[in-house]
Short mmCIF file of C-alpha atoms in Angstrom, two decimals:
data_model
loop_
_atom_site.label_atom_id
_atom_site.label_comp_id
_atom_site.label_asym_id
_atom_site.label_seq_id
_atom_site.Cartn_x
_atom_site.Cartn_y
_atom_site.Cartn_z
CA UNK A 1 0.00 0.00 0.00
CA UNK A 2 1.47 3.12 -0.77
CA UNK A 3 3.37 5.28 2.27
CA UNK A 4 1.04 8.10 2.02
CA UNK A 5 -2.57 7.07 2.17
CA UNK A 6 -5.67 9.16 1.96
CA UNK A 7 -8.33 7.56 4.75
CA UNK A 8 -11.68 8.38 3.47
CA UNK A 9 -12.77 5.22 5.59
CA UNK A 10 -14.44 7.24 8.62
CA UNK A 11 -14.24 10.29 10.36
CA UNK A 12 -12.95 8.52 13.37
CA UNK A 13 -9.62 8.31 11.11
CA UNK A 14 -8.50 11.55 12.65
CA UNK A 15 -5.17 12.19 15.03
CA UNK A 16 -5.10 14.23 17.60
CA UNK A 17 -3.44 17.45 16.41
CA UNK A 18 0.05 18.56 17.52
CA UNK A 19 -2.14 21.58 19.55
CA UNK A 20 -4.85 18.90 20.74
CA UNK A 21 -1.64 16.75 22.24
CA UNK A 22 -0.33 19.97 23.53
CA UNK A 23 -3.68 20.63 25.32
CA UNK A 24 -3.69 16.89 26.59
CA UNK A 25 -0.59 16.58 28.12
CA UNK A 26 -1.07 19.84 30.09
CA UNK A 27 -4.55 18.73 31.23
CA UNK A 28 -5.64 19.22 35.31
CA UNK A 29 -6.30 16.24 36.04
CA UNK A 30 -8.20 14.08 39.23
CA UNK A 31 -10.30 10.19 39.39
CA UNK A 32 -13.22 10.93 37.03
CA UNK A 33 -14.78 8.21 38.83
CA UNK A 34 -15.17 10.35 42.02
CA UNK A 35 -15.83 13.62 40.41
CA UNK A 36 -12.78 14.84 41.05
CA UNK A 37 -11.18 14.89 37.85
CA UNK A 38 -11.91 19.11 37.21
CA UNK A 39 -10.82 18.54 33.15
CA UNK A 40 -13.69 16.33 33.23
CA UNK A 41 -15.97 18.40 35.35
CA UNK A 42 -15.65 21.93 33.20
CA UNK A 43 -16.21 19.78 30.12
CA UNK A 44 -19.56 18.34 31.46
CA UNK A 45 -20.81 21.84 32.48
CA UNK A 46 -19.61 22.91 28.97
CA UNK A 47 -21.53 20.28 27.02
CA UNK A 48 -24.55 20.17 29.13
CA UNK A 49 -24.92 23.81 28.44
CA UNK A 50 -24.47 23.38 24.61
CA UNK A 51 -27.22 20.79 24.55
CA UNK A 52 -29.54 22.40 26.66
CA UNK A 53 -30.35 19.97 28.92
CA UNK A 54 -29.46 20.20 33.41
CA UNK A 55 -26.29 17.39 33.39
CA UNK A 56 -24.28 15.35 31.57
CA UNK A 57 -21.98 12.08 31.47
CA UNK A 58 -18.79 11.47 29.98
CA UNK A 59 -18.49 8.29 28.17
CA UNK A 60 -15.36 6.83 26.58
CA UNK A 61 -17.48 6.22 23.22
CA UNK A 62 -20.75 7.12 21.54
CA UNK A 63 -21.55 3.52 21.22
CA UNK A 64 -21.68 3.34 25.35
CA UNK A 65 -24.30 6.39 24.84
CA UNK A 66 -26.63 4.79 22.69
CA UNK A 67 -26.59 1.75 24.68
CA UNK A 68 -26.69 3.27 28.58
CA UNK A 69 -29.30 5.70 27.30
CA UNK A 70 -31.62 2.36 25.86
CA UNK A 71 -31.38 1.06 29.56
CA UNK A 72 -31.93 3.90 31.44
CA UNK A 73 -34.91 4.70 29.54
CA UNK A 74 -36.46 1.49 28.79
CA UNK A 75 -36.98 -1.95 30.74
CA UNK A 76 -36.39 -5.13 29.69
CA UNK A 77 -38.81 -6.02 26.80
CA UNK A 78 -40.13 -3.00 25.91
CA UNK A 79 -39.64 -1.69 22.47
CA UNK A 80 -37.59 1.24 20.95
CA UNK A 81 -38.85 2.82 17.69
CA UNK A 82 -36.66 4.05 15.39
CA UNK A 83 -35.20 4.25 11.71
CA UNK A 84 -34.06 1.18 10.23
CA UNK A 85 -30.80 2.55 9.30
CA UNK A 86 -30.62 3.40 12.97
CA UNK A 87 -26.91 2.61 13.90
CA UNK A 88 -28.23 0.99 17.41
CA UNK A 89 -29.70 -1.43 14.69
CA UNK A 90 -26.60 -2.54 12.70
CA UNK A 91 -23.26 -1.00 14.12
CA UNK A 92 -23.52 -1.65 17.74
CA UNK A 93 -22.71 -5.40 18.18
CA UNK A 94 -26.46 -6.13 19.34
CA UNK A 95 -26.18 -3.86 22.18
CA UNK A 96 -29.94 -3.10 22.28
CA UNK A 97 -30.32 -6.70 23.03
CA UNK A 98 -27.70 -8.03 24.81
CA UNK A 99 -27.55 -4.89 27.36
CA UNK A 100 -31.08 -3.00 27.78
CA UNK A 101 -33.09 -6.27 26.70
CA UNK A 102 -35.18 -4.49 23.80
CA UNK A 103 -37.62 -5.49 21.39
CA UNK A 104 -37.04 -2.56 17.87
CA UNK A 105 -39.63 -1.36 15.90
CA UNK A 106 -38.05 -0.07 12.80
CA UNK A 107 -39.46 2.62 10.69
CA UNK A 108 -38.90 3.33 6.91
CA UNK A 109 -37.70 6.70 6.67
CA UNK A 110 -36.28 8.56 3.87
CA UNK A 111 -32.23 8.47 4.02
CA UNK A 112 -32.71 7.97 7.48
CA UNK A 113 -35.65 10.47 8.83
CA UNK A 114 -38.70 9.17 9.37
CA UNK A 115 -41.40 11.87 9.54
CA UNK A 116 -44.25 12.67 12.48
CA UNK A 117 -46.88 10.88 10.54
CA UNK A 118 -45.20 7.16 9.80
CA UNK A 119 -43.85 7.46 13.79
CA UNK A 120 -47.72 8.14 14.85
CA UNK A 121 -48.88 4.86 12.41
CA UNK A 122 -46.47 3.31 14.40
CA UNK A 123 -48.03 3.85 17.87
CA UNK A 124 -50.34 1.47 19.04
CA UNK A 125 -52.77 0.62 22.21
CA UNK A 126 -50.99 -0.66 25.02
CA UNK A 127 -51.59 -4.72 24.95
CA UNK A 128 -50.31 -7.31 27.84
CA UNK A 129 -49.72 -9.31 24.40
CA UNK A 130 -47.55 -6.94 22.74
CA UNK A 131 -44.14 -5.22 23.87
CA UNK A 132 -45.07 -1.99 25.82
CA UNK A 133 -43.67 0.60 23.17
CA UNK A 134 -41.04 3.34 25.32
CA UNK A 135 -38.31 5.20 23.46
CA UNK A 136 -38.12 7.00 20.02
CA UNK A 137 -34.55 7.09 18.78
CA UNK A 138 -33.26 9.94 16.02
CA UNK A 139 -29.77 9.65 14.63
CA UNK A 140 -28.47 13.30 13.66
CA UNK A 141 -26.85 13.00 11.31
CA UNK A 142 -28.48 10.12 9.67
CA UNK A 143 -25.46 7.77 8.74
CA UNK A 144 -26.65 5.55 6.26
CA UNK A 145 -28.66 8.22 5.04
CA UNK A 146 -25.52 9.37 3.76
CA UNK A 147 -24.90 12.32 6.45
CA UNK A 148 -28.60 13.54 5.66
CA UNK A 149 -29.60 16.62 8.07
CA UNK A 150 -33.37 16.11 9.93
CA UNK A 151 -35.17 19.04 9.22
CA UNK A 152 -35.59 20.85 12.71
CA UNK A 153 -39.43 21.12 12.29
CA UNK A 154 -39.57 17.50 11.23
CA UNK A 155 -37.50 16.85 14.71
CA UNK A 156 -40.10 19.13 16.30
CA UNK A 157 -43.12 17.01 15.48
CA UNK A 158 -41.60 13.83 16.04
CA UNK A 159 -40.86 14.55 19.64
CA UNK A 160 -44.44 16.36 19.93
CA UNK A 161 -45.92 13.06 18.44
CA UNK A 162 -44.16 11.19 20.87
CA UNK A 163 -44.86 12.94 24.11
CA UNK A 164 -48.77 12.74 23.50
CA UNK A 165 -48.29 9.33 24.14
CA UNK A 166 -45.53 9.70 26.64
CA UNK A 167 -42.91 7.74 24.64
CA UNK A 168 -39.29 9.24 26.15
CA UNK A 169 -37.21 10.27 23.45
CA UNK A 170 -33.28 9.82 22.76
CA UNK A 171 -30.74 11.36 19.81
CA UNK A 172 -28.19 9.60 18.56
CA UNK A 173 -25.62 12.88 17.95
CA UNK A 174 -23.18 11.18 16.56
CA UNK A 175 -22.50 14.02 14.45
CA UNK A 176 -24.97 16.58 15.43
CA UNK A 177 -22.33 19.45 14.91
CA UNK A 178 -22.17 18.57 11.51
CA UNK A 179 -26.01 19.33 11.32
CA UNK A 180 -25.64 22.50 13.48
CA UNK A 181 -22.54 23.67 11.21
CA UNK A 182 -24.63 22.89 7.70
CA UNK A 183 -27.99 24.55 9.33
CA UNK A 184 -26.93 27.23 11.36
CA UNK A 185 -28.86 25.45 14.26
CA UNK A 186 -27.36 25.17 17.36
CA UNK A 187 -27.04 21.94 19.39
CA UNK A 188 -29.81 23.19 21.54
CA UNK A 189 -32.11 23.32 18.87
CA UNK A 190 -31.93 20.18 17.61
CA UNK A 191 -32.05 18.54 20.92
CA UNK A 192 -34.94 20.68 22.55
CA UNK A 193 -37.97 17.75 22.20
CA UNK A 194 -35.27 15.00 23.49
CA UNK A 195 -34.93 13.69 26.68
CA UNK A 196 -31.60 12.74 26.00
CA UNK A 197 -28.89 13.45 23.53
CA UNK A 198 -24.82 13.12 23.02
CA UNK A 199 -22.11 14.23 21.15
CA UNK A 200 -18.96 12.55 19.39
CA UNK A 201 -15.55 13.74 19.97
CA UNK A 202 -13.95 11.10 17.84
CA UNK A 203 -15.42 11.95 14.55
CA UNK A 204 -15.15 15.55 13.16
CA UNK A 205 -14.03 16.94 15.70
CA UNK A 206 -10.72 14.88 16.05
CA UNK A 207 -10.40 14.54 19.67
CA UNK A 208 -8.83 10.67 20.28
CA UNK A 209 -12.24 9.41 22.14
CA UNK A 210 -14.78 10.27 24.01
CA UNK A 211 -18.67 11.40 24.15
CA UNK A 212 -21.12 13.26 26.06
CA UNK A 213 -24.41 12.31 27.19
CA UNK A 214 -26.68 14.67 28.50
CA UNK A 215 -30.43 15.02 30.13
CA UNK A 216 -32.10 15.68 33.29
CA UNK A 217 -29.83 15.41 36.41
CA UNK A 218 -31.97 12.27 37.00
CA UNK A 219 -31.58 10.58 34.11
CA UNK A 220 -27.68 11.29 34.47
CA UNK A 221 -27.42 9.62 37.79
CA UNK A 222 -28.82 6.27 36.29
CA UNK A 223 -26.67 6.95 33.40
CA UNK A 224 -23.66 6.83 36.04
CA UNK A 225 -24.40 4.19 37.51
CA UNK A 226 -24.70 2.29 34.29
CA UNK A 227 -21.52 3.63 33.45
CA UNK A 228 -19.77 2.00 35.66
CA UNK A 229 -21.50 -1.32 35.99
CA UNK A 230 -20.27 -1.70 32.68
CA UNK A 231 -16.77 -0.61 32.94
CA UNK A 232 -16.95 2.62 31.23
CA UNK A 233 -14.47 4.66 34.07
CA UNK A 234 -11.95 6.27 33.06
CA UNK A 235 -9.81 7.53 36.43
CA UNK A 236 -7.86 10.52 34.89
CA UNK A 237 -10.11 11.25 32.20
CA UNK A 238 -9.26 14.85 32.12
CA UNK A 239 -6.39 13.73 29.45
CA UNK A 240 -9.15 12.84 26.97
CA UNK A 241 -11.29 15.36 28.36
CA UNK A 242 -9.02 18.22 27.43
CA UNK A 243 -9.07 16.80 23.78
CA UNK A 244 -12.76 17.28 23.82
CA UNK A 245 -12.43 20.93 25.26
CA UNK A 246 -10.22 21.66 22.17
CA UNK A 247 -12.25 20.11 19.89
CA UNK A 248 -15.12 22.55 21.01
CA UNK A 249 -12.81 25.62 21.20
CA UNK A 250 -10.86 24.75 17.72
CA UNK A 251 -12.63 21.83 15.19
CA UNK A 252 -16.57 23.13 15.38
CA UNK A 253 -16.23 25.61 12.78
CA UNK A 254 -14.35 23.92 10.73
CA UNK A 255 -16.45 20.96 10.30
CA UNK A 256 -17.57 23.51 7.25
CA UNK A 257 -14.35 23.00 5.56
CA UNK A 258 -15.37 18.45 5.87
CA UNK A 259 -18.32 19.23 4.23
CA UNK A 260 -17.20 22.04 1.12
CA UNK A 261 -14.36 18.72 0.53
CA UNK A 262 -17.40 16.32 0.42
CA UNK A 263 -19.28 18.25 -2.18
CA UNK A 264 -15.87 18.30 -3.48
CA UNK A 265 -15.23 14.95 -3.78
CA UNK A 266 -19.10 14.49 -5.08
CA UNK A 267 -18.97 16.27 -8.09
CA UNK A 268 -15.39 14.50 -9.01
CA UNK A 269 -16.99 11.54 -8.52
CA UNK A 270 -20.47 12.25 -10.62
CA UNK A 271 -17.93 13.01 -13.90
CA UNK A 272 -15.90 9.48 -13.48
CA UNK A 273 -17.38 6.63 -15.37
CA UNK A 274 -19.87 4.29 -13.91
CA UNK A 275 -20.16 6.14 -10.80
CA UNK A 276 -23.52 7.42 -9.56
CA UNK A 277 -23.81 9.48 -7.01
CA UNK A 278 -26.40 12.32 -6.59
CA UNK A 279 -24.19 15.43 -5.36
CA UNK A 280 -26.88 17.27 -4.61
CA UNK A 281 -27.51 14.49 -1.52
CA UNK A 282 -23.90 15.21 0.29
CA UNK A 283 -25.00 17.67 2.75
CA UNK A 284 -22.49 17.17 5.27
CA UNK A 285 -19.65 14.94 5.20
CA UNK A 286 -20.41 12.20 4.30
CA UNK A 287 -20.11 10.61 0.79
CA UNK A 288 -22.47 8.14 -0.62
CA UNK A 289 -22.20 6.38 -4.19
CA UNK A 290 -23.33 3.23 -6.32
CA UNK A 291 -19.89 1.26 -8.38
CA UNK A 292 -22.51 -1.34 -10.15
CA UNK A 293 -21.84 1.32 -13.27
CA UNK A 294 -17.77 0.27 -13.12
CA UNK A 295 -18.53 -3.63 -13.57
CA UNK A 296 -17.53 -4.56 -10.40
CA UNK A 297 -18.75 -4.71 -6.52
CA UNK A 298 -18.22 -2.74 -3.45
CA UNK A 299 -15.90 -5.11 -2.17
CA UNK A 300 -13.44 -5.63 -5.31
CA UNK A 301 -13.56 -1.82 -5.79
CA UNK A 302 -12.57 -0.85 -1.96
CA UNK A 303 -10.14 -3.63 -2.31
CA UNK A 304 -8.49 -2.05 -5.44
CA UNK A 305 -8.95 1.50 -4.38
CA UNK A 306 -7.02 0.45 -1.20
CA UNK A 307 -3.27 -0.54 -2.93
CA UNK A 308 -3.52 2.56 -4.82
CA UNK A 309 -3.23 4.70 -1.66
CA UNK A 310 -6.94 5.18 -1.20
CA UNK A 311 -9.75 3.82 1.61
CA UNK A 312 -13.26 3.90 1.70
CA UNK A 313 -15.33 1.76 3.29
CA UNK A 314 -18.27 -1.04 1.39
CA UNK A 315 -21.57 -0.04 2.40
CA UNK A 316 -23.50 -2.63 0.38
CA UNK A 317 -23.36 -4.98 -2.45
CA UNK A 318 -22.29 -1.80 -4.88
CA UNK A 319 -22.57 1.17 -2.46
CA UNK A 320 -19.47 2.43 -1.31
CA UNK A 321 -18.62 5.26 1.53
CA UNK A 322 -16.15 7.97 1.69
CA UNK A 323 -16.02 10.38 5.04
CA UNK A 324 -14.51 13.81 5.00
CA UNK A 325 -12.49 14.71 8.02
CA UNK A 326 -9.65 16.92 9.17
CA UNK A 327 -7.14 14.50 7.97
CA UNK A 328 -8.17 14.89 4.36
CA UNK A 329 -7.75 18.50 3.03
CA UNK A 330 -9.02 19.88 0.01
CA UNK A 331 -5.34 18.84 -2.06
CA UNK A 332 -5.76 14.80 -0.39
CA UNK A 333 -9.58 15.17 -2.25
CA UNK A 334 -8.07 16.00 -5.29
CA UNK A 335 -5.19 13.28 -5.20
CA UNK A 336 -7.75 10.76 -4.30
CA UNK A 337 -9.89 11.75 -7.57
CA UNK A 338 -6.95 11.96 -9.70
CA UNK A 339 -6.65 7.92 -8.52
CA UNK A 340 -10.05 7.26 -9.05
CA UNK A 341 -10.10 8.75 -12.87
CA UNK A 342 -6.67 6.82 -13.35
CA UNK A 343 -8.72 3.48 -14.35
CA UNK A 344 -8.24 0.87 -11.73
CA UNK A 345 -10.67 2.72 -9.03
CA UNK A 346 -13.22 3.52 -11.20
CA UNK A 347 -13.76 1.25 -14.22
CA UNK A 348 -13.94 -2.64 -14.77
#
């Protein structure tokens, strides 16, 4: 594989910058476990303020979120509603199952968003014969909905749909920055209607780990305790901590420049032969397109890609995935379409 590779794989490709390491290795730093760690402390403050909710968590991953939030808010049997692209569905090892015990209704949405009206056909009577429905779950930005943005109103009416029939509500914020730097909506915003909500610091914002999880102080005390029943302490977190305290001082706004190289890439991609992509889909950073076009599958054209100094990621039997980050500058999106045009990448 050639020395200098492009990784267009995922987001979570980033390195801590040489300032972000600076920041780290400077960090105040006490047992998270205790509360003591004050890194750790300013950052929850920070994040529960951003999200607009009373307290937060910190979590070493987003995938903990997801799951701890499932078990806090839902018992044993009951069922979650949500997309069926829903990353608690198909990236999180069967979490909903093997941790919180629940049953998933999946919904099908449009690249990823269901609206107010399929979530209400969803919601039925209460029956000792059928799994008592309890959680609706959002993912913003919708992953396999190629980094689609929910429309705030549409978020609006789902969580009004779902508190007339007091379902709690969770959102997946994977990369909710993303849709706050695309909209011009802040954080707060997007995650008014929720009763819970968190935010990656592994993704585009570049920090080495790490994720929030916020909601009523409540709701963050069972989140706690979840935490560390299932090992998710950290001790001196504050290292890590101070990452994500950069991140939110240095790598918000330019989560702009991710997306402008997305559309980038897009609209390379749309001229090269047997490619189909629909450019005007890539609203954030994420990169979506079909290689049945080129003759071959997702797998053989990853594969190939690859030993020419480029990743991406298969997606499906001819979808592929590229991700934007801050590892991959405007230049890297050029030299990776310059590879793609050169024959091997892109045709049979």
């Amino acid at each position: 594989m050639p020395a200098e590779l492009i990784d267009l794989a995922s987001d979570t490709k980033t390195r801590p910058t040489a300032a972000m390491r600076a920041t780290m290795a400077a960090a105040e730093v006490g047992d998270e476990r205790a509360h003591e760690d004050p890194t750790v402390n300013r950052l929850l403050v920070r994040c529960a303020e951003l999200l607009g909710k009373e307290a937060a968590v910190f979590l070493p991953s987003g995938t903990m979120a997801n799951e701890i939030a499932l078990a806090v808010h839902c018992r044993p049997g009951e069922e979650v509603i949500c997309d069926a692209t829903s990353h608690i569905i198909g990236f999180e090892g069967g979490g909903p199952a093997a941790l919180a015990g629940v049953m998933i209704q999946p919904l099908a949405g449009r690249r990823g968003i269901f609206d107010a009206v399929q979530l209400r056909a969803a919601i039925r009577t209460d029956r000792p014969y059928a799994p008592r429905q309890r959680l609706v779950v959002v993912e913003q930005t919708s992953n396999l909905g190629g980094g689609a943005v929910w429309p705030l109103p549409v978020l609006n009416e789902v969580a009004s749909v779902a508190r007339e029939v007091a379902l709690s509500t969770h959102m997946d914020g994977a990369r909710l920055l993303n849709a706050c730097v695309a909209s011009g909506f802040s954080a707060a915003d997007y995650a008014h209607g929720f009763d819970s909500v968190w935010i990656d610091f592994s993704k585009g914002l570049g920090a080495p780990g790490g994720a929030v999880l916020a909601g009523t102080r409540a709701f963050c005390e069972e989140a706690f305790r979840l935490k560390l029943r299932w090992g998710g302490a950290m001790r001196q977190g504050g290292i890590i901590a101070a990452a994500c305290e950069y991140a939110l001082d240095h790598h918000i706004a330019r989560l702009a420049d991710d997306h402008a190289n997305a559309r980038r890439l897009a609209q390379g991609l749309a001229a090269l032969p047997g490619i189909a992509i629909d450019v005007a889909e890539v609203e954030t950073n994420l990169v979506y397109f079909d290689v049945a076009g080129t003759g071959r599958n997702a797998a053989t054209f990853v594969r190939d890609l690859a030993t020419r100094g480029v990743r991406m990621t298969e997606m499906g039997a001819t979808r592929v995935r590229a991700v934007t980050h801050l590892d991959a500058d405007a230049q890297a999106i050029d030299r990776a379409l310059r590879i793609l045009g050169g024959g091997r990448g892109a045709r049979a």
